[in-house]
Short mmCIF file of C-alpha atoms and ligand atoms in Angstrom, two decimals:
data_model
loop_
_atom_site.label_atom_id
_atom_site.label_comp_id
_atom_site.label_asym_id
_atom_site.label_seq_id
_atom_site.Cartn_x
_atom_site.Cartn_y
_atom_site.Cartn_z
CA MET A 1 111.57 109.88 88.63
CA CYS A 2 109.95 113.17 87.76
CA GLY A 3 110.60 116.59 89.20
CA ILE A 4 108.36 119.23 90.73
CA VAL A 5 109.25 122.90 91.23
CA GLY A 6 107.05 125.72 92.54
CA TYR A 7 107.47 129.37 93.45
CA ILE A 8 105.43 132.11 95.10
CA GLY A 9 106.92 135.47 96.08
CA HIS A 10 107.97 138.88 94.83
CA GLN A 11 110.10 137.75 91.86
CA GLU A 12 108.96 136.67 88.40
CA ALA A 13 108.35 132.92 88.74
CA TYR A 14 109.25 131.72 85.24
CA SER A 15 113.05 131.87 85.35
CA ILE A 16 113.15 130.39 88.88
CA LEU A 17 110.92 127.52 87.74
CA ILE A 18 112.96 126.83 84.60
CA LYS A 19 116.25 126.97 86.50
CA GLY A 20 114.75 124.57 89.05
CA LEU A 21 113.70 122.15 86.31
CA HIS A 22 117.26 122.22 84.95
CA ARG A 23 118.54 121.34 88.44
CA LEU A 24 116.22 118.31 88.51
CA GLU A 25 117.15 117.12 85.01
CA TYR A 26 119.56 114.54 86.46
CA ARG A 27 116.49 112.57 87.67
CA GLY A 28 115.49 111.76 84.07
CA TYR A 29 112.27 112.78 82.27
CA ASP A 30 110.49 112.78 78.92
CA SER A 31 108.62 116.11 78.88
CA ALA A 32 108.34 119.34 80.83
CA GLY A 33 105.85 122.10 81.55
CA VAL A 34 105.01 125.22 83.58
CA ALA A 35 101.83 126.87 84.84
CA ILE A 36 101.95 130.52 85.92
CA ILE A 37 99.16 132.86 87.05
CA ASN A 38 99.72 136.21 85.36
CA PRO A 39 98.97 139.63 86.93
CA ASP A 40 95.50 139.59 85.29
CA TYR A 41 94.68 136.35 87.18
CA ARG A 42 94.95 134.26 84.03
CA LEU A 43 96.40 130.77 84.31
CA ASN A 44 98.89 130.15 81.48
CA ILE A 45 100.08 126.59 80.92
CA TYR A 46 102.92 125.67 78.56
CA LYS A 47 104.20 122.13 78.13
CA HIS A 48 106.33 120.26 75.66
CA THR A 49 107.79 116.83 74.99
CA GLY A 50 111.57 116.58 75.25
CA LYS A 51 114.12 118.61 77.15
CA VAL A 52 113.56 121.66 79.35
CA ALA A 53 115.46 123.66 76.68
CA GLU A 54 112.68 122.77 74.20
CA LEU A 55 110.08 124.02 76.67
CA GLU A 56 112.06 127.27 76.92
CA SER A 57 112.06 127.71 73.12
CA PHE A 58 108.33 126.96 73.10
CA CYS A 59 107.72 129.63 75.75
CA ARG A 60 109.59 132.33 73.81
CA ALA A 61 107.15 135.13 72.87
CA LYS A 62 104.50 133.67 75.21
CA ASP A 63 103.09 135.43 78.28
CA ILE A 64 105.30 134.08 81.07
CA SER A 65 104.58 136.87 83.54
CA GLY A 66 103.53 136.18 87.11
CA THR A 67 104.92 135.66 90.58
CA ILE A 68 103.27 132.31 91.33
CA GLY A 69 103.79 129.13 89.38
CA ILE A 70 104.43 125.39 89.34
CA ALA A 71 106.54 123.33 86.96
CA HIS A 72 107.25 119.68 86.20
CA THR A 73 109.47 117.23 84.42
CA ARG A 74 107.50 114.07 83.65
CA TRP A 75 108.56 110.46 83.54
CA ALA A 76 105.49 108.90 81.96
CA THR A 77 103.76 106.08 83.81
CA HIS A 78 100.19 106.50 82.54
CA GLY A 79 100.01 107.45 78.88
CA GLU A 80 102.79 107.94 76.35
CA PRO A 81 105.22 110.85 76.54
CA SER A 82 103.40 113.61 74.60
CA ASP A 83 102.61 117.32 74.79
CA ILE A 84 99.07 116.57 75.96
CA ASN A 85 100.11 114.06 78.63
CA ALA A 86 102.85 116.39 79.93
CA HIS A 87 102.09 118.24 83.18
CA PRO A 88 100.69 120.63 84.40
CA HIS A 89 97.13 119.39 83.90
CA SER A 90 94.18 121.69 84.39
CA SER A 91 90.54 121.64 85.49
CA THR A 92 87.76 121.94 82.89
CA ASN A 93 87.16 125.58 83.89
CA GLY A 94 90.84 126.31 83.21
CA ARG A 95 91.44 127.79 86.65
CA ILE A 96 93.15 124.99 88.60
CA ALA A 97 96.51 123.50 87.56
CA ILE A 98 98.28 120.50 89.06
CA VAL A 99 101.68 118.83 88.80
CA HIS A 100 102.09 115.32 90.16
CA ASN A 101 104.87 112.88 90.84
CA GLY A 102 103.78 109.30 91.40
CA THR A 103 101.06 106.89 90.35
CA ILE A 104 97.37 106.71 91.21
CA GLU A 105 96.29 103.07 91.43
CA ASN A 106 92.52 103.60 91.37
CA TYR A 107 92.61 106.25 88.61
CA SER A 108 90.54 104.28 86.11
CA ILE A 109 87.65 103.73 88.58
CA LEU A 110 87.69 107.43 89.49
CA LYS A 111 87.92 108.42 85.84
CA GLN A 112 84.91 106.30 84.89
CA ALA A 113 82.89 107.76 87.78
CA LEU A 114 83.80 111.31 86.73
CA GLN A 115 82.99 110.53 83.08
CA GLN A 116 79.56 109.31 84.17
CA HIS A 117 79.06 112.78 85.63
CA GLY A 118 79.89 114.32 82.25
CA CYS A 119 83.54 115.12 82.93
CA GLU A 120 85.75 115.04 79.82
CA PHE A 121 89.44 114.15 79.75
CA ASN A 122 92.14 115.40 77.41
CA SER A 123 95.02 113.16 78.45
CA GLN A 124 95.66 109.51 79.26
CA THR A 125 97.27 110.35 82.60
CA ASP A 126 96.27 109.41 86.12
CA THR A 127 97.19 112.99 87.09
CA GLU A 128 94.35 114.62 85.14
CA VAL A 129 91.97 112.50 87.23
CA ILE A 130 93.20 114.23 90.41
CA VAL A 131 92.59 117.77 89.14
CA LYS A 132 89.20 116.89 87.64
CA LEU A 133 88.24 115.19 90.92
CA ILE A 134 89.25 118.29 92.91
CA GLU A 135 87.16 120.46 90.58
CA TYR A 136 84.20 118.08 90.79
CA ILE A 137 84.31 118.02 94.61
CA GLN A 138 84.59 121.80 94.74
CA ASN A 139 81.57 122.26 92.47
CA GLU A 140 79.46 119.62 94.21
CA ASN A 141 80.20 120.73 97.78
CA ASN A 142 80.70 124.43 97.09
CA CYS A 143 83.81 124.20 99.29
CA THR A 144 87.26 125.77 99.37
CA LEU A 145 90.07 124.49 97.17
CA LEU A 146 91.85 123.19 100.28
CA ASP A 147 88.83 121.16 101.40
CA ALA A 148 88.42 119.82 97.86
CA VAL A 149 92.10 118.80 97.74
CA ARG A 150 91.80 117.13 101.13
CA GLU A 151 88.71 115.18 100.09
CA ALA A 152 90.31 114.19 96.77
CA LEU A 153 93.38 112.87 98.60
CA HIS A 154 91.10 110.69 100.72
CA GLN A 155 89.61 109.19 97.55
CA ILE A 156 92.81 108.44 95.66
CA VAL A 157 94.95 105.38 96.31
CA GLY A 158 98.60 105.44 95.36
CA ALA A 159 101.72 107.54 95.62
CA TYR A 160 101.87 111.25 95.05
CA ALA A 161 103.61 114.53 95.51
CA ILE A 162 101.34 117.23 94.11
CA ALA A 163 101.31 121.00 93.81
CA VAL A 164 98.11 122.86 92.95
CA ILE A 165 97.46 126.48 92.00
CA ASP A 166 94.15 128.21 91.31
CA SER A 167 93.75 131.48 89.42
CA ASP A 168 90.88 132.35 91.78
CA ASN A 169 93.40 132.16 94.67
CA PRO A 170 96.53 133.69 93.12
CA ASP A 171 98.25 134.02 96.50
CA THR A 172 98.35 130.33 97.44
CA ILE A 173 100.07 127.10 96.43
CA ILE A 174 98.72 123.92 97.96
CA THR A 175 101.10 121.00 98.02
CA ALA A 176 100.87 117.51 99.49
CA ARG A 177 102.72 114.23 99.53
CA LYS A 178 102.44 110.52 100.16
CA SER A 179 105.43 108.29 99.32
CA SER A 180 106.89 110.77 96.81
CA PRO A 181 109.33 113.41 98.07
CA LEU A 182 108.61 117.14 98.49
CA VAL A 183 110.69 119.92 100.05
CA ILE A 184 109.59 123.47 100.88
CA GLY A 185 112.18 126.28 100.96
CA ILE A 186 111.39 129.26 103.19
CA GLY A 187 112.85 132.54 101.88
CA GLU A 188 112.31 136.23 102.70
CA SER A 189 108.68 136.82 101.61
CA GLU A 190 109.03 134.04 99.05
CA THR A 191 108.60 130.28 99.18
CA PHE A 192 109.93 127.54 96.95
CA ILE A 193 108.90 123.93 96.54
CA ALA A 194 110.77 121.12 94.83
CA SER A 195 111.22 117.37 94.70
CA ASP A 196 114.60 117.77 96.37
CA ALA A 197 116.52 120.71 97.75
CA SER A 198 118.81 121.24 94.72
CA PRO A 199 116.54 123.85 93.02
CA ILE A 200 116.05 125.65 96.36
CA ILE A 201 119.48 125.88 97.97
CA GLU A 202 120.70 128.89 95.96
CA TYR A 203 117.82 130.98 97.35
CA THR A 204 117.47 129.72 100.93
CA ASN A 205 118.91 127.04 103.22
CA LYS A 206 115.80 126.93 105.42
CA VAL A 207 113.77 123.92 104.38
CA VAL A 208 110.83 121.86 105.53
CA TYR A 209 110.57 118.24 104.41
CA LEU A 210 106.87 117.47 104.05
CA ARG A 211 105.89 114.13 105.63
CA ASP A 212 103.50 111.51 104.27
CA ASN A 213 99.82 112.54 104.40
CA GLU A 214 100.67 116.21 105.02
CA ILE A 215 99.32 119.16 103.08
CA ALA A 216 101.19 122.49 103.04
CA ILE A 217 99.31 125.72 102.47
CA ILE A 218 101.79 128.26 101.15
CA THR A 219 100.27 131.73 101.14
CA ARG A 220 102.01 134.90 100.00
CA ASN A 221 103.37 136.95 102.95
CA ARG A 222 101.93 134.53 105.51
CA PRO A 223 103.67 131.86 107.59
CA LEU A 224 103.67 128.35 106.20
CA LYS A 225 100.80 126.19 107.40
CA VAL A 226 100.93 122.39 107.37
CA ILE A 227 97.99 120.13 108.15
CA THR A 228 97.35 116.41 107.81
CA THR A 229 94.84 115.02 105.34
CA ASP A 230 92.62 114.54 108.43
CA ASN A 231 92.77 118.31 108.98
CA GLU A 232 94.96 118.30 112.06
CA GLU A 233 97.62 120.99 112.33
CA SER A 234 101.17 119.60 111.94
CA LYS A 235 104.26 120.81 113.72
CA ILE A 236 106.60 122.52 111.24
CA ASP A 237 110.21 121.43 111.53
CA ILE A 238 112.41 123.98 109.71
CA GLN A 239 115.86 122.55 109.00
CA THR A 240 118.97 124.47 107.99
CA LEU A 241 120.84 122.85 105.11
CA ARG A 242 124.60 123.19 104.98
CA MET A 243 125.17 121.61 101.57
CA SER A 244 126.12 123.08 98.19
CA VAL A 245 124.17 122.27 95.03
CA SER A 246 126.75 119.71 93.90
CA GLN A 247 126.76 118.04 97.33
CA LEU A 248 122.97 117.96 97.24
CA GLU A 249 122.96 116.39 93.80
CA LYS A 250 125.25 113.70 95.18
CA GLY A 251 122.87 113.31 98.17
CA GLY A 252 125.64 114.32 100.58
CA TYR A 253 127.94 111.49 99.37
CA PRO A 254 131.41 112.32 98.04
CA HIS A 255 130.84 110.41 94.78
CA PHE A 256 127.86 109.49 92.58
CA MET A 257 128.91 105.83 92.79
CA LEU A 258 128.59 105.78 96.59
CA LYS A 259 125.26 107.58 96.33
CA GLU A 260 123.96 104.95 93.91
CA ILE A 261 125.13 102.09 96.14
CA PHE A 262 123.49 103.53 99.25
CA GLU A 263 120.34 104.49 97.38
CA GLN A 264 119.63 100.93 96.27
CA THR A 265 117.00 100.27 98.94
CA ASP A 266 115.15 103.52 98.08
CA THR A 267 115.47 102.83 94.36
CA ILE A 268 113.90 99.40 94.69
CA PHE A 269 111.21 100.80 96.98
CA ASP A 270 110.43 103.60 94.47
CA CYS A 271 110.38 101.11 91.63
CA ILE A 272 107.65 98.95 93.16
CA ARG A 273 105.84 101.82 94.91
CA GLY A 274 102.23 101.94 93.77
CA ARG A 275 102.64 98.58 92.03
CA VAL A 276 102.27 96.23 95.00
CA VAL A 277 98.76 96.19 96.47
CA ALA A 278 98.57 97.46 100.04
CA ASN A 279 98.45 94.06 101.79
CA GLY A 280 101.45 92.86 99.78
CA THR A 281 99.67 89.90 98.20
CA ALA A 282 99.68 90.94 94.55
CA ILE A 283 101.50 93.04 91.97
CA LYS A 284 99.54 95.57 89.92
CA LEU A 285 101.09 96.86 86.70
CA SER A 286 98.62 99.32 85.17
CA GLY A 287 100.44 99.24 81.82
CA VAL A 288 99.74 95.49 81.65
CA ASN A 289 96.49 95.24 83.63
CA ASP A 290 94.77 97.94 81.59
CA HIS A 291 95.40 96.11 78.28
CA PRO A 292 94.76 92.39 78.95
CA ASP A 293 93.52 91.67 75.41
CA ARG A 294 96.65 93.03 73.79
CA PHE A 295 98.83 90.86 76.02
CA ILE A 296 96.74 87.70 75.67
CA ASN A 297 96.58 88.04 71.87
CA THR A 298 100.16 89.11 71.30
CA GLY A 299 102.40 86.82 69.23
CA ARG A 300 105.78 88.21 70.18
CA ILE A 301 107.23 90.37 72.93
CA LEU A 302 110.51 92.25 72.45
CA ILE A 303 112.54 93.27 75.49
CA VAL A 304 115.01 96.02 74.65
CA ALA A 305 117.85 96.49 77.14
CA CYS A 306 121.58 96.76 77.55
CA GLY A 307 124.07 96.05 80.31
CA THR A 308 122.55 94.89 83.56
CA SER A 309 119.03 95.39 82.27
CA TRP A 310 119.90 93.03 79.39
CA HIS A 311 120.60 90.28 81.93
CA ALA A 312 117.34 91.14 83.71
CA GLY A 313 115.63 91.03 80.30
CA LEU A 314 116.94 87.52 79.63
CA ILE A 315 115.45 86.33 82.92
CA GLY A 316 112.23 88.23 82.19
CA ALA A 317 111.97 86.54 78.80
CA ARG A 318 112.25 83.08 80.42
CA LEU A 319 109.60 84.03 83.00
CA ILE A 320 107.20 85.33 80.35
CA GLU A 321 107.71 82.22 78.23
N1 LIG B 401 101.75 109.23 86.74
C1 LIG B 401 101.96 110.54 86.21
C2 LIG B 401 101.97 110.52 84.69
O1 LIG B 401 102.13 109.51 84.08
C3 LIG B 401 103.20 111.21 86.77
C4 LIG B 401 104.46 110.55 86.34
C5 LIG B 401 105.69 111.18 86.99
O2 LIG B 401 105.89 110.97 88.20
O3 LIG B 401 106.40 111.90 86.26
O4 LIG B 401 101.82 111.50 84.08
#
């Protein structure tokens, strides 16, 4: 499960973003990255395979200035873990950056359509398709970023939490979710976003949990605005959290073991999310479906596992045979 962090306010964004990524490390990841708009309206993106600490070393001596930014820890689903596949991904014009948690089921159809319109891709991810689609819609319709995001969300099928920034709009973060979690923290003239409240709680305990199909428009020094993907204004429910970071990490349970037991239904749901077609009649595994020839022509499949997953692997081997 990947992690998203975002910040807009009066402080330098970089250290808040990095600290937030460290707080989300417990979720597991293979690479990390940040995108920050500097005071000259330039979008700087830095990303690296491996731990957040490696991203920090990579960013040393780079321009990390700016008070608006988004950051990500990736757990690869589409494309290998690599510097190029790491998030954030950007538009061709280099002005829009996106981070994404989830999977886009119809990404290859959208990608082909965009390629037919001359759009080029750098990564193997489904995420790059979203940002290139937003850019394409914006160029075609000459519309606002928000309208382009809304239209793009209508076209994509799958699960997502996204955060988008645009160096032409350096005072706004647009964020949205469907099936993947996203929390907004409301501070004093600053706003935070994250996959869960643990990166936020040390700055503010006022949070808004975004609901499915909602888009939040977070604008510097303006009240939070939330709309649905159908452009209807949503009621904003600000909650006050009374938990410490360590309680939050344990999801409010006294022990990690209890948390894991009670999270089993969510874990199974997350695991198959985006992989069962909407009417529940078929399973879609992009990693398999996108490479039928390799699977049909393969002579031997190795399943590597230990512990409980070893037992699952033994059953899987019998099923595959
Ligand atoms: N599907 C995206 C990717 O493979 C996001 C994965 C994630 O949630 O970290 O890059």
